[in-house]
mmCIF file of C-alpha atoms and ligand atoms in Angstrom:
data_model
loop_
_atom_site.group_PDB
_atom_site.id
_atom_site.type_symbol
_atom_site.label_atom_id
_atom_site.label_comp_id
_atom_site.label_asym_id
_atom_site.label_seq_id
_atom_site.Cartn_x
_atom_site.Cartn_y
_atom_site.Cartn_z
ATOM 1 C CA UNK A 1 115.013 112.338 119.544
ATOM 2 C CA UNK A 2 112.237 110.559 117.673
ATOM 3 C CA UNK A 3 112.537 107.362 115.313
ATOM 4 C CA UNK A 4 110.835 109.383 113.010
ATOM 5 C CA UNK A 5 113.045 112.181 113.307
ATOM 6 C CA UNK A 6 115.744 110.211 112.404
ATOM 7 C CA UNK A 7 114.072 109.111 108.852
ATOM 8 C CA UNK A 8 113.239 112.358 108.088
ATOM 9 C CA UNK A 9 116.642 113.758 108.720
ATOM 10 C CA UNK A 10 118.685 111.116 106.438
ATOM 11 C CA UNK A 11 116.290 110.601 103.623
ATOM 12 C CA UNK A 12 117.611 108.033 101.531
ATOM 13 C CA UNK A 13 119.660 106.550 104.134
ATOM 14 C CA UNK A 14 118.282 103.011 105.524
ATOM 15 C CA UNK A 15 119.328 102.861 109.548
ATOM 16 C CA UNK A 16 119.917 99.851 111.240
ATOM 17 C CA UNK A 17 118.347 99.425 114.514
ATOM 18 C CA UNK A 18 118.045 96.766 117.015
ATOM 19 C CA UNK A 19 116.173 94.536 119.228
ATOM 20 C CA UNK A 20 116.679 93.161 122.955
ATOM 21 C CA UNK A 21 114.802 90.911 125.025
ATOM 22 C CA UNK A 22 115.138 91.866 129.182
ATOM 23 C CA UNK A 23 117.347 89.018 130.727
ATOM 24 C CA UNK A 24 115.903 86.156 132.971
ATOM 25 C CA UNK A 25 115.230 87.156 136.204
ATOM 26 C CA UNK A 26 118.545 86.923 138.323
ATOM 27 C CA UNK A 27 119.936 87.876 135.162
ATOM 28 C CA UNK A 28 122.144 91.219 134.798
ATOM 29 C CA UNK A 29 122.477 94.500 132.828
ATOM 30 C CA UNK A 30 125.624 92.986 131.424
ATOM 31 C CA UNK A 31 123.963 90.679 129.337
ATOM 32 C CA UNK A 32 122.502 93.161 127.322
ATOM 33 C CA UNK A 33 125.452 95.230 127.674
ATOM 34 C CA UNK A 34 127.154 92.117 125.623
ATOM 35 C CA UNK A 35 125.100 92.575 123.106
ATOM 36 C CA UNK A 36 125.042 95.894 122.309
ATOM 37 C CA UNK A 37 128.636 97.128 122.998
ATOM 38 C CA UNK A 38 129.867 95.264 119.770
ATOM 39 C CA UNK A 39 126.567 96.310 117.608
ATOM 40 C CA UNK A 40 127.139 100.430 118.532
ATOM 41 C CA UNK A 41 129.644 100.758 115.875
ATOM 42 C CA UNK A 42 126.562 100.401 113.248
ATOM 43 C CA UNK A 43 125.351 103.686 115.243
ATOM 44 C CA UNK A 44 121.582 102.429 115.653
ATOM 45 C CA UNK A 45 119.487 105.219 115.941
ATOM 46 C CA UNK A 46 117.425 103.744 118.446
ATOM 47 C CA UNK A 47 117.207 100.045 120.677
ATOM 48 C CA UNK A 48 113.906 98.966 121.231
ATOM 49 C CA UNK A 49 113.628 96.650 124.782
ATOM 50 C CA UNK A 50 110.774 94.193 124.239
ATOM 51 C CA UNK A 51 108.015 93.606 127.364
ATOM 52 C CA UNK A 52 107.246 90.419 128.752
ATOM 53 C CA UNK A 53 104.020 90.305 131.201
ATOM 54 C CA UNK A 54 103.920 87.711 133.608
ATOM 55 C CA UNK A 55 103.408 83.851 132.981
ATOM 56 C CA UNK A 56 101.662 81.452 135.211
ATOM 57 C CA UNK A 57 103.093 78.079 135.881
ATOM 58 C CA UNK A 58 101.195 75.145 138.304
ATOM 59 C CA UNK A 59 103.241 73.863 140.861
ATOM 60 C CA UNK A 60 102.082 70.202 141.863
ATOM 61 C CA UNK A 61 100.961 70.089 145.590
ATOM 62 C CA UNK A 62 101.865 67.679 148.598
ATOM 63 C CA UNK A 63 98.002 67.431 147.973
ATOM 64 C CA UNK A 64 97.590 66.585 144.487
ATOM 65 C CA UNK A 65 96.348 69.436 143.409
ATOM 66 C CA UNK A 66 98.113 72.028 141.254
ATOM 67 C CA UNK A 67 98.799 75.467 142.612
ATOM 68 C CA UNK A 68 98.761 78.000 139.918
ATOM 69 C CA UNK A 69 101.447 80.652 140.253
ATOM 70 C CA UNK A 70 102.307 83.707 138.738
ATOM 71 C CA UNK A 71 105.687 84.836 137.563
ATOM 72 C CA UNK A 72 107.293 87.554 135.763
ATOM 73 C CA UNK A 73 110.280 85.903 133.657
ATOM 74 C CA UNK A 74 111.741 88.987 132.458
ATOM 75 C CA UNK A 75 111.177 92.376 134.127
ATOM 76 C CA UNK A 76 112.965 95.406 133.915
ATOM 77 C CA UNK A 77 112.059 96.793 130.656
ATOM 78 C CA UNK A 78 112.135 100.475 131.832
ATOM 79 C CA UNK A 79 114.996 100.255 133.980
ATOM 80 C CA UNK A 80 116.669 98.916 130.967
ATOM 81 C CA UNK A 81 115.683 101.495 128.282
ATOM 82 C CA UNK A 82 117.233 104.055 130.969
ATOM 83 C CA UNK A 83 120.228 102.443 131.642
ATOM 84 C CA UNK A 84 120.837 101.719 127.259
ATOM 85 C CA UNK A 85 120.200 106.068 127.137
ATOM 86 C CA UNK A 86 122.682 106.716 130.051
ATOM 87 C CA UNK A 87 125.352 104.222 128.611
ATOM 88 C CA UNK A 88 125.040 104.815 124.843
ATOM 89 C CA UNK A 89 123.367 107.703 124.586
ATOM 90 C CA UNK A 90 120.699 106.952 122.209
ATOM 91 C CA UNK A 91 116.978 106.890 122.198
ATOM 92 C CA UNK A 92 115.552 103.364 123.794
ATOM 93 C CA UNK A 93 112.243 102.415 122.399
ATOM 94 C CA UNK A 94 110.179 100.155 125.434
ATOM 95 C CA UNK A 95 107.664 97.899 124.187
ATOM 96 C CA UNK A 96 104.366 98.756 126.053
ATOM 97 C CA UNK A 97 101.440 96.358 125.845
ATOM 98 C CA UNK A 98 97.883 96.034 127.139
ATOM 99 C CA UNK A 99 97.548 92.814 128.263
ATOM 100 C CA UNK A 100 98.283 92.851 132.450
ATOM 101 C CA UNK A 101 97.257 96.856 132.351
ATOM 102 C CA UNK A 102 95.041 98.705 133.585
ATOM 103 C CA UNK A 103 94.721 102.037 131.851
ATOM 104 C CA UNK A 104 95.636 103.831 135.597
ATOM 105 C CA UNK A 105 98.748 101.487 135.233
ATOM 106 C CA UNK A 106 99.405 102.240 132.015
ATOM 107 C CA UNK A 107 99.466 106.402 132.672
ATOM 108 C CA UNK A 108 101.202 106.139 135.554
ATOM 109 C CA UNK A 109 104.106 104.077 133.233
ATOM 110 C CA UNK A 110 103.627 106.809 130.544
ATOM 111 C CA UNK A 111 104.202 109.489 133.311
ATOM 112 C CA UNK A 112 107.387 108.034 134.298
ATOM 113 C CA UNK A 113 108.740 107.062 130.585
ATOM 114 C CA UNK A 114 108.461 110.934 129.670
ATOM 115 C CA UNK A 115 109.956 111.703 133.442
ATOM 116 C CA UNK A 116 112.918 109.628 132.359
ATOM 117 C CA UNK A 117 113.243 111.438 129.244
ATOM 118 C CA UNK A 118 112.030 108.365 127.179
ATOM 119 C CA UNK A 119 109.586 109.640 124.381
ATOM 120 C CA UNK A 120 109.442 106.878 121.500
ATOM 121 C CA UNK A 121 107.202 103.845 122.742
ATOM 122 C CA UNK A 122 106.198 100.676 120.199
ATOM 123 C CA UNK A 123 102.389 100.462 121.315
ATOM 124 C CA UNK A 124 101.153 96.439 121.424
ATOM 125 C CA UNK A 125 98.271 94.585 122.097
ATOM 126 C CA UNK A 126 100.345 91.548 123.500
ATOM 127 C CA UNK A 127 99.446 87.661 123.375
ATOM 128 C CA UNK A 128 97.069 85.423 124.837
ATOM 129 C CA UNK A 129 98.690 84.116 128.124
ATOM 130 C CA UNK A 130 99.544 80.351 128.191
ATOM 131 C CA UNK A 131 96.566 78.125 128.961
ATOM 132 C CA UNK A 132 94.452 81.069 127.941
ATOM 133 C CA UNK A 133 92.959 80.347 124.350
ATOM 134 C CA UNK A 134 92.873 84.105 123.414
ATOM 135 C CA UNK A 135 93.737 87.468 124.687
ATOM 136 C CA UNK A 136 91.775 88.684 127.792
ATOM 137 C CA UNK A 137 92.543 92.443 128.592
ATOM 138 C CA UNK A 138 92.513 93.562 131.960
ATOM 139 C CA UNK A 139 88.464 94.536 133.432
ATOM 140 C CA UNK A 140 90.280 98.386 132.891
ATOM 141 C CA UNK A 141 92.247 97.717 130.521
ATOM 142 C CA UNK A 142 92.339 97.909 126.570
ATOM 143 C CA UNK A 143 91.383 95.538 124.213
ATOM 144 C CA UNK A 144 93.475 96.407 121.251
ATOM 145 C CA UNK A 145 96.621 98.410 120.744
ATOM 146 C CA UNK A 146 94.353 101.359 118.978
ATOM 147 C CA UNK A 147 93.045 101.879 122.261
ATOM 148 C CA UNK A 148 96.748 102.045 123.777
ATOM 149 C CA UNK A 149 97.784 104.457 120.924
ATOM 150 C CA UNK A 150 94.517 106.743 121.543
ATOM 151 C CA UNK A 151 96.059 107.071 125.393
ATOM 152 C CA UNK A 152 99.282 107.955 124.497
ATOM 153 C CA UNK A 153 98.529 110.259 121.709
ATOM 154 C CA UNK A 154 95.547 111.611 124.444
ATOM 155 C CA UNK A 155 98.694 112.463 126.841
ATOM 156 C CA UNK A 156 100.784 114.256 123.649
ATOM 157 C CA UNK A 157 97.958 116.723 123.741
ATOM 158 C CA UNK A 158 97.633 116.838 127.855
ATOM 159 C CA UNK A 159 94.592 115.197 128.543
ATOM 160 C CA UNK A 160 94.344 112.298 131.198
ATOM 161 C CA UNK A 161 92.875 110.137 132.900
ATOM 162 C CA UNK A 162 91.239 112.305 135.504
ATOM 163 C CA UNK A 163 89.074 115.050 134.195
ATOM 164 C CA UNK A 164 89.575 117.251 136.846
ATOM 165 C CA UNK A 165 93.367 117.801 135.032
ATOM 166 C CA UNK A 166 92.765 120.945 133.229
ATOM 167 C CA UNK A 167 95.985 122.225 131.619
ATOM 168 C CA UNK A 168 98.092 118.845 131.765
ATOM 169 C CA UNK A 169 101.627 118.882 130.585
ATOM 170 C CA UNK A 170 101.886 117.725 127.231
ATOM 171 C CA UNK A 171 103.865 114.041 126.611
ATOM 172 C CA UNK A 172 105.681 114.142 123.343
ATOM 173 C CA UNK A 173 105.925 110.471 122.816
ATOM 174 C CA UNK A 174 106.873 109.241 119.377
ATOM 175 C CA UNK A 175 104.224 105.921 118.689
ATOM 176 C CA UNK A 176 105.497 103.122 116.650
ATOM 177 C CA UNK A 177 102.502 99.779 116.427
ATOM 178 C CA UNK A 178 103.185 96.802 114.969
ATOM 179 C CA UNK A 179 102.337 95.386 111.181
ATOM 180 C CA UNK A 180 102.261 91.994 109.784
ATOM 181 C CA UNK A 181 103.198 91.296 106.313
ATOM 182 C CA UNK A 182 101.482 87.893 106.283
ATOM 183 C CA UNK A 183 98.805 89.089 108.921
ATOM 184 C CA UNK A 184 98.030 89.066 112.254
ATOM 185 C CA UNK A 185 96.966 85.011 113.068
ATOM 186 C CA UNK A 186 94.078 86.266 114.232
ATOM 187 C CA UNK A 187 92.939 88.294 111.193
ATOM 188 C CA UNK A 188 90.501 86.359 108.954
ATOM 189 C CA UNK A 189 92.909 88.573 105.913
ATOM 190 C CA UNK A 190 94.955 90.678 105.388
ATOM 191 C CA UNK A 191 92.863 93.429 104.269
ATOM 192 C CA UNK A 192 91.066 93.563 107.706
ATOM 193 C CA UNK A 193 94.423 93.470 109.220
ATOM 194 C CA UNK A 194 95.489 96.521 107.287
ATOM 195 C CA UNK A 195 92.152 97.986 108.114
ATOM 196 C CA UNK A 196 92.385 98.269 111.759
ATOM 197 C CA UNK A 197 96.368 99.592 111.244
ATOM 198 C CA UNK A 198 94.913 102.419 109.771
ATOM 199 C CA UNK A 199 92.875 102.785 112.813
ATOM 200 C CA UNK A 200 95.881 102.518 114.882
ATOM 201 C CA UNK A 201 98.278 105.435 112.246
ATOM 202 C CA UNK A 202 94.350 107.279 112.457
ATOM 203 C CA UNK A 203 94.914 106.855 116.641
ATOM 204 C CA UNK A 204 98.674 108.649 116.368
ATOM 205 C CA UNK A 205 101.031 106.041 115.510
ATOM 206 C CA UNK A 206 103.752 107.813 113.297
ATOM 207 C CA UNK A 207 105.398 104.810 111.858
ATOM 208 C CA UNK A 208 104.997 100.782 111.864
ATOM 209 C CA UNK A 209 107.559 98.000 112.330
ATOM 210 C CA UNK A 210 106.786 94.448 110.709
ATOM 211 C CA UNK A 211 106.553 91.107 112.261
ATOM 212 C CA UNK A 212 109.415 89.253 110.593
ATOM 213 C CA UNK A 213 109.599 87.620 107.031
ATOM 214 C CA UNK A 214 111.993 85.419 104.794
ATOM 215 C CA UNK A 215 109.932 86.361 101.866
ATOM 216 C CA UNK A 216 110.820 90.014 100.901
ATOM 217 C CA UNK A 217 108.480 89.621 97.947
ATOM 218 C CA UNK A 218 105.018 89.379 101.129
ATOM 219 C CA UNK A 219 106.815 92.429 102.594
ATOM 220 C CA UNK A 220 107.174 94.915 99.158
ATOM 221 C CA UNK A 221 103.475 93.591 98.669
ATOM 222 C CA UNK A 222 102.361 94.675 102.253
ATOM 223 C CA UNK A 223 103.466 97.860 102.219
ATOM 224 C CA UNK A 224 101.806 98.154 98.463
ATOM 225 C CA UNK A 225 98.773 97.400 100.512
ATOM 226 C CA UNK A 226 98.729 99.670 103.442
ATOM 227 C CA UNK A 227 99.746 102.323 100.954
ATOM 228 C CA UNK A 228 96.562 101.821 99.144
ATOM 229 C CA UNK A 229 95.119 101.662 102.343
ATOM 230 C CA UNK A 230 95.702 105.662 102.814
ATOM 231 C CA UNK A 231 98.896 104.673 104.970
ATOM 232 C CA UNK A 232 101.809 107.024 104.740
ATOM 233 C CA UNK A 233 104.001 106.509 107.576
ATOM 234 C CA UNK A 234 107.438 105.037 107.381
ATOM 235 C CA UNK A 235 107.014 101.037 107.222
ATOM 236 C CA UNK A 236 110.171 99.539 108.939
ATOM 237 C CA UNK A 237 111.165 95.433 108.381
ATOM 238 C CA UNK A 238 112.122 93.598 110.793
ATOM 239 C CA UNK A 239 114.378 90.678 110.287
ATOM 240 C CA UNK A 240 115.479 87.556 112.557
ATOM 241 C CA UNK A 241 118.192 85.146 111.134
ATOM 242 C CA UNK A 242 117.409 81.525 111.614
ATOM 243 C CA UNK A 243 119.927 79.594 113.458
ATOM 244 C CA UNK A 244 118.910 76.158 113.865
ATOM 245 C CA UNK A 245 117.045 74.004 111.939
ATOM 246 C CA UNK A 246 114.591 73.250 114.480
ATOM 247 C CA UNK A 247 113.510 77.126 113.839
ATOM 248 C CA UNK A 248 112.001 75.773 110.212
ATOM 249 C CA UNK A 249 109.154 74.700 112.204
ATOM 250 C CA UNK A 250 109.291 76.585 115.085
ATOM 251 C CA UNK A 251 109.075 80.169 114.077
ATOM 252 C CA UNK A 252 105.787 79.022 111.833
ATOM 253 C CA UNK A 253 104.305 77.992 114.706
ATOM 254 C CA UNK A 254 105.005 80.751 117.342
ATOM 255 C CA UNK A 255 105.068 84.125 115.173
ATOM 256 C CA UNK A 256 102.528 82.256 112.030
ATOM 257 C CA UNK A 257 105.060 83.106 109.070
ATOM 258 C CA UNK A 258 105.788 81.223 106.306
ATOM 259 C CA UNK A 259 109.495 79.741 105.401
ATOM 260 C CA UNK A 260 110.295 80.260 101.480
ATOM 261 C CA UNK A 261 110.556 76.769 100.124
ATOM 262 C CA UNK A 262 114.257 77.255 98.593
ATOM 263 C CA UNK A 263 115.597 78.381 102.032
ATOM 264 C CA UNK A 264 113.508 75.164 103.732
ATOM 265 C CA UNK A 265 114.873 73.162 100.828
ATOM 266 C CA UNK A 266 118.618 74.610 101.412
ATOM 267 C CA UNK A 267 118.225 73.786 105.061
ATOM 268 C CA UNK A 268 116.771 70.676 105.656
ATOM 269 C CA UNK A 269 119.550 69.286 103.235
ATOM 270 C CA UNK A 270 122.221 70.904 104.892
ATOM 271 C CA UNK A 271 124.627 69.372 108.026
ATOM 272 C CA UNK A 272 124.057 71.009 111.147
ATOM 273 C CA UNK A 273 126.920 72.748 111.087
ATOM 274 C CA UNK A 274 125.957 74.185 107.777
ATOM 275 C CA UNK A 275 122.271 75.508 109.168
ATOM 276 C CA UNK A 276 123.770 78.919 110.765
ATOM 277 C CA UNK A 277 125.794 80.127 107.811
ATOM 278 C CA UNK A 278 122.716 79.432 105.272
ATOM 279 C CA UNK A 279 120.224 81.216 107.635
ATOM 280 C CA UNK A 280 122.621 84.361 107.901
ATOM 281 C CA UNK A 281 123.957 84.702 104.157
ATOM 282 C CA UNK A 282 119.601 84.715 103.678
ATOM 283 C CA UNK A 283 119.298 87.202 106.162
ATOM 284 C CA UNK A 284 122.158 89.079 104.952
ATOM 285 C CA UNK A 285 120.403 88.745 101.282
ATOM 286 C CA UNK A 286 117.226 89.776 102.278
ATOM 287 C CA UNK A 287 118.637 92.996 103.968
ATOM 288 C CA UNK A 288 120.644 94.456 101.073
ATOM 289 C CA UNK A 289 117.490 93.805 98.343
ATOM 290 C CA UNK A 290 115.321 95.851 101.512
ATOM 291 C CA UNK A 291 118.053 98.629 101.519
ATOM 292 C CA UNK A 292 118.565 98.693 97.639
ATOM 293 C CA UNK A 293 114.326 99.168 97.640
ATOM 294 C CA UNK A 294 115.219 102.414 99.998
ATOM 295 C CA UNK A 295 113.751 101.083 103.477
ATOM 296 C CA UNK A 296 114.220 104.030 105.890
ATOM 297 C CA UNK A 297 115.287 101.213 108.580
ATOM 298 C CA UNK A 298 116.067 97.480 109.311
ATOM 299 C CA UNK A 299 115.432 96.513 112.652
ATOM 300 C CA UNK A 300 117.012 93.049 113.685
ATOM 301 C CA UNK A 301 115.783 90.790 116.516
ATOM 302 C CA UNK A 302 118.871 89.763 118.410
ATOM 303 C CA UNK A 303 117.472 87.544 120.872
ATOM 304 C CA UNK A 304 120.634 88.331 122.338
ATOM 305 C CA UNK A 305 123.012 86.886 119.294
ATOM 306 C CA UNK A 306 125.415 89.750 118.715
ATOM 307 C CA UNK A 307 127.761 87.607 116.931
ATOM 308 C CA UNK A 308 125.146 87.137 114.576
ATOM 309 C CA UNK A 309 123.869 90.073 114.468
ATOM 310 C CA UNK A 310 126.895 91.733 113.583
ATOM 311 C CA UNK A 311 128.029 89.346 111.046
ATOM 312 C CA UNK A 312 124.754 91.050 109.032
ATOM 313 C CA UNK A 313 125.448 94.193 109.683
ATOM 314 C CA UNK A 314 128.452 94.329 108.851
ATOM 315 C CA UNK A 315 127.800 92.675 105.364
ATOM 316 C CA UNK A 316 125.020 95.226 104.713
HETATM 317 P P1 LIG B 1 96.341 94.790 117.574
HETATM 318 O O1 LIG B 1 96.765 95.862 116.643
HETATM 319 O O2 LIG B 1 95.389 95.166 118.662
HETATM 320 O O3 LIG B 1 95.707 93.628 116.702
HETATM 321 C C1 LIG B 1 95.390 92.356 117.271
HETATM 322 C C2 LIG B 1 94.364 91.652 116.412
HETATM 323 O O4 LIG B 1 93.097 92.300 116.536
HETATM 324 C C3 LIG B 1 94.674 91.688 114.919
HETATM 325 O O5 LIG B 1 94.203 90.478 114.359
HETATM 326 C C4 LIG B 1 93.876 92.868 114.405
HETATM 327 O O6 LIG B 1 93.578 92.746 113.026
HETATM 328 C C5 LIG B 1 92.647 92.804 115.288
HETATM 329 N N1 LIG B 1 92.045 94.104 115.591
HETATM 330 C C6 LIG B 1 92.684 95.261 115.846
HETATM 331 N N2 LIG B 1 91.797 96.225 116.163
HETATM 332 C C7 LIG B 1 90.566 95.646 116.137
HETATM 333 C C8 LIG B 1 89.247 96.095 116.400
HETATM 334 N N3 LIG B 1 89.006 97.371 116.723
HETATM 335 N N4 LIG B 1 88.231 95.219 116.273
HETATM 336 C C9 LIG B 1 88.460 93.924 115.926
HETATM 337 N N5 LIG B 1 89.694 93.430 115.659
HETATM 338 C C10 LIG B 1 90.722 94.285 115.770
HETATM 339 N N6 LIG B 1 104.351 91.120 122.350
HETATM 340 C C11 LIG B 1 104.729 91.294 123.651
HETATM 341 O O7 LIG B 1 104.071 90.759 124.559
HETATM 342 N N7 LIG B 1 105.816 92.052 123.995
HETATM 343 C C12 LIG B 1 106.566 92.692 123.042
HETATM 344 O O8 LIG B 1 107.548 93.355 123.390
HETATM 345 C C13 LIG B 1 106.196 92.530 121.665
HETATM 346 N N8 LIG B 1 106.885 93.156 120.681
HETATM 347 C C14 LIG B 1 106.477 93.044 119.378
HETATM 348 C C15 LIG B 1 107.156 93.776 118.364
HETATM 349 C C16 LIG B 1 106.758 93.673 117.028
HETATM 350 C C17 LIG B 1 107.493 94.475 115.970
HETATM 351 C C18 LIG B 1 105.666 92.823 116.675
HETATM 352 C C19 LIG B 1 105.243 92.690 115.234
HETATM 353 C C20 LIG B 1 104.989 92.119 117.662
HETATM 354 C C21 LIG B 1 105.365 92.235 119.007
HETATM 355 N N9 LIG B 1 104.686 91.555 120.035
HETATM 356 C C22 LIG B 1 105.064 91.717 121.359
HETATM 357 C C23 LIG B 1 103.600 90.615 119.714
HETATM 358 C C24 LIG B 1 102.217 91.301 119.716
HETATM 359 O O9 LIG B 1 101.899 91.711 121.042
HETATM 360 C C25 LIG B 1 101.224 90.256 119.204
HETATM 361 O O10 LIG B 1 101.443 90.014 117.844
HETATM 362 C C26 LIG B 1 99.757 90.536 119.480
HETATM 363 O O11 LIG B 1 99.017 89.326 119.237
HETATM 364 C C27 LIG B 1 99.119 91.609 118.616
HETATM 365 O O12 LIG B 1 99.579 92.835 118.946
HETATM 366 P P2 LIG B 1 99.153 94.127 118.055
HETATM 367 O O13 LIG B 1 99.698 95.312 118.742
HETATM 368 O O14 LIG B 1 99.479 93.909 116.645
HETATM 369 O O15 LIG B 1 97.554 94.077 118.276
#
């Protein structure tokens, strides 16, 4: 079925709906397995499975000189969403992205996601890879997510890449892009940032899911925005519980979000041992004021933390 399927069947109802990263290479299916068996009793609607493109490192040489090398940390993202559907039965969302793609690649990974009866997909642009100061798509590849979206919706109504495909069977994929309550770090504002997510609904996305927050106040004004922005589809939060006080600083740098300055207070006075429960009662906070505002859908990033995870869904 279609995430949006399931909002418009339970109107009023707010889902709860998780996130998994692929394990380390050499890793197994049983570490996600771990952390999903206990969260299934919530009855997520759908998992998404997060993409990871490959990473270079430089490997010093007998020589001197450095040896750059290619690696892909986490693969498996398809195999994964499969093997989530065969166990759980229900619908895996894979992360595609354009960074590392060509758009040949990326059809050919379409063809086989709707072969494997997959047909929800979260459409991303991806990051800049390390030691790369911003993103560089592939020579073939796309540049921005829209462009991604404008494929996949191109396949929903049969056309491909090759012209000489007259009547091509129709994908049905279900898009989902992503949204960013306190913008995209590359946006000069947010009002550009909204701009181009129009572009992306405009392309055939059918609902958004937001970078994550602490402040539920930046995401109730964000989706006042896009609203006013002419954007209709269902706007989904996504939440991450911090853990560790190192993660005050941390999560500002990697994912450019701010830290409300009574949970930073809270924390940085707190013992160690303290940190965890403070970051999950906030998280637990911030999830019942999101479902009392009528949000069809929280999605939590697990990075693999289902003890965590559950603790907040099960308050909520
Ligand atoms: P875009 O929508 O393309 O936007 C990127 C930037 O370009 C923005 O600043 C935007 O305002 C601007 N822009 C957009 N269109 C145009 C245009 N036509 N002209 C000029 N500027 C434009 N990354 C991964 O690698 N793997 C994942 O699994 C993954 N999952 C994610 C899940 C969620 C819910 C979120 C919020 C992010 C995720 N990311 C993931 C990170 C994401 O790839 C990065 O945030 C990336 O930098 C931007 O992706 P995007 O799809 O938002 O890009």
């Amino acid at each position: 079925m279609k995430v949006t399927d399931y909002f418009d069947k339970s109107k009023g109802q707010t889902h709860i709906s998780f996130e998994v990263l692929p394990p380390l290479k050499g890793g197994s299916m049983q570490a996600i397995f771990d952390t999903l068996d206990p969260l299934m009793e919530f009855k997520p609607p759908f998992i998404d499975v997060t993409y990871h493109r490959e990473e270079f490192i430089y490997n010093k040489r007998e020589s001197g000189y450095y040896e750059k090398i290619a690696i892909r940390k986490r693969p498996g993202t398809v195999g994964i969403c499969a093997s989530i559907m065969h166990r759980y039965g229900v619908d895996a969302v894979p992360h595609l992205i354009c960074g590392g793609f060509s758009i040949e690649e990326t059809e050919n990974a379409l063809i086989d996601l709707n072969f494997l009866g997959i047909n929800n997909v979260l459409a991303l642009r991806g990051d800049a890879r390390q030691f790369e100061d911003k993103f560089i798509p592939e020579p073939d590849g796309h540049k921005y997510a829209v462009e991604l979206v404008r494929q996949v919706n191109n396949m929903n109504h049969g056309i491909y890449l090759d012209s000489n495909i007259e009547k091509g069977s129709k994908t049905d994929f279900c898009i989902g892009v992503a949204g960013y309550p306190e913008k995209h770090y590359e946006s000069p504002n947010l009002e550009t940032d909204i701009m181009f997510t129009v572009e992306k609904v405009k392309a055939g996305a059918s609902y958004i899911v937001t970078q994550m927050f602490y402040d539920n106040e930046n995401f109730f004004k964000y989706v006042d925005a896009c609203r006013q922005a002419g954007i209709t589809v269902p706007i989904v939060p996504g939440l991450k519980p911090i853990t560790h006080k190192y993660q005050l600083n941390s999560i500002p740098r990697k994912f450019f979000i701010n830290m409300p300055e009574a949970l930073v207070k809270e924390m940085v006075k707190a013992d160690d041992k303290d940190v965890k429960a403070i970051g999950v009662e906030w998280c637990i906070q911030q999830s019942r004021e999101l479902k009392a505002s009528g949000v069809p859908c929280i999605h939590y990033y697990t990075m693999g933390d289902a003890k965590t995870t559950h603790k907040i869904a099960s308050a909520i």
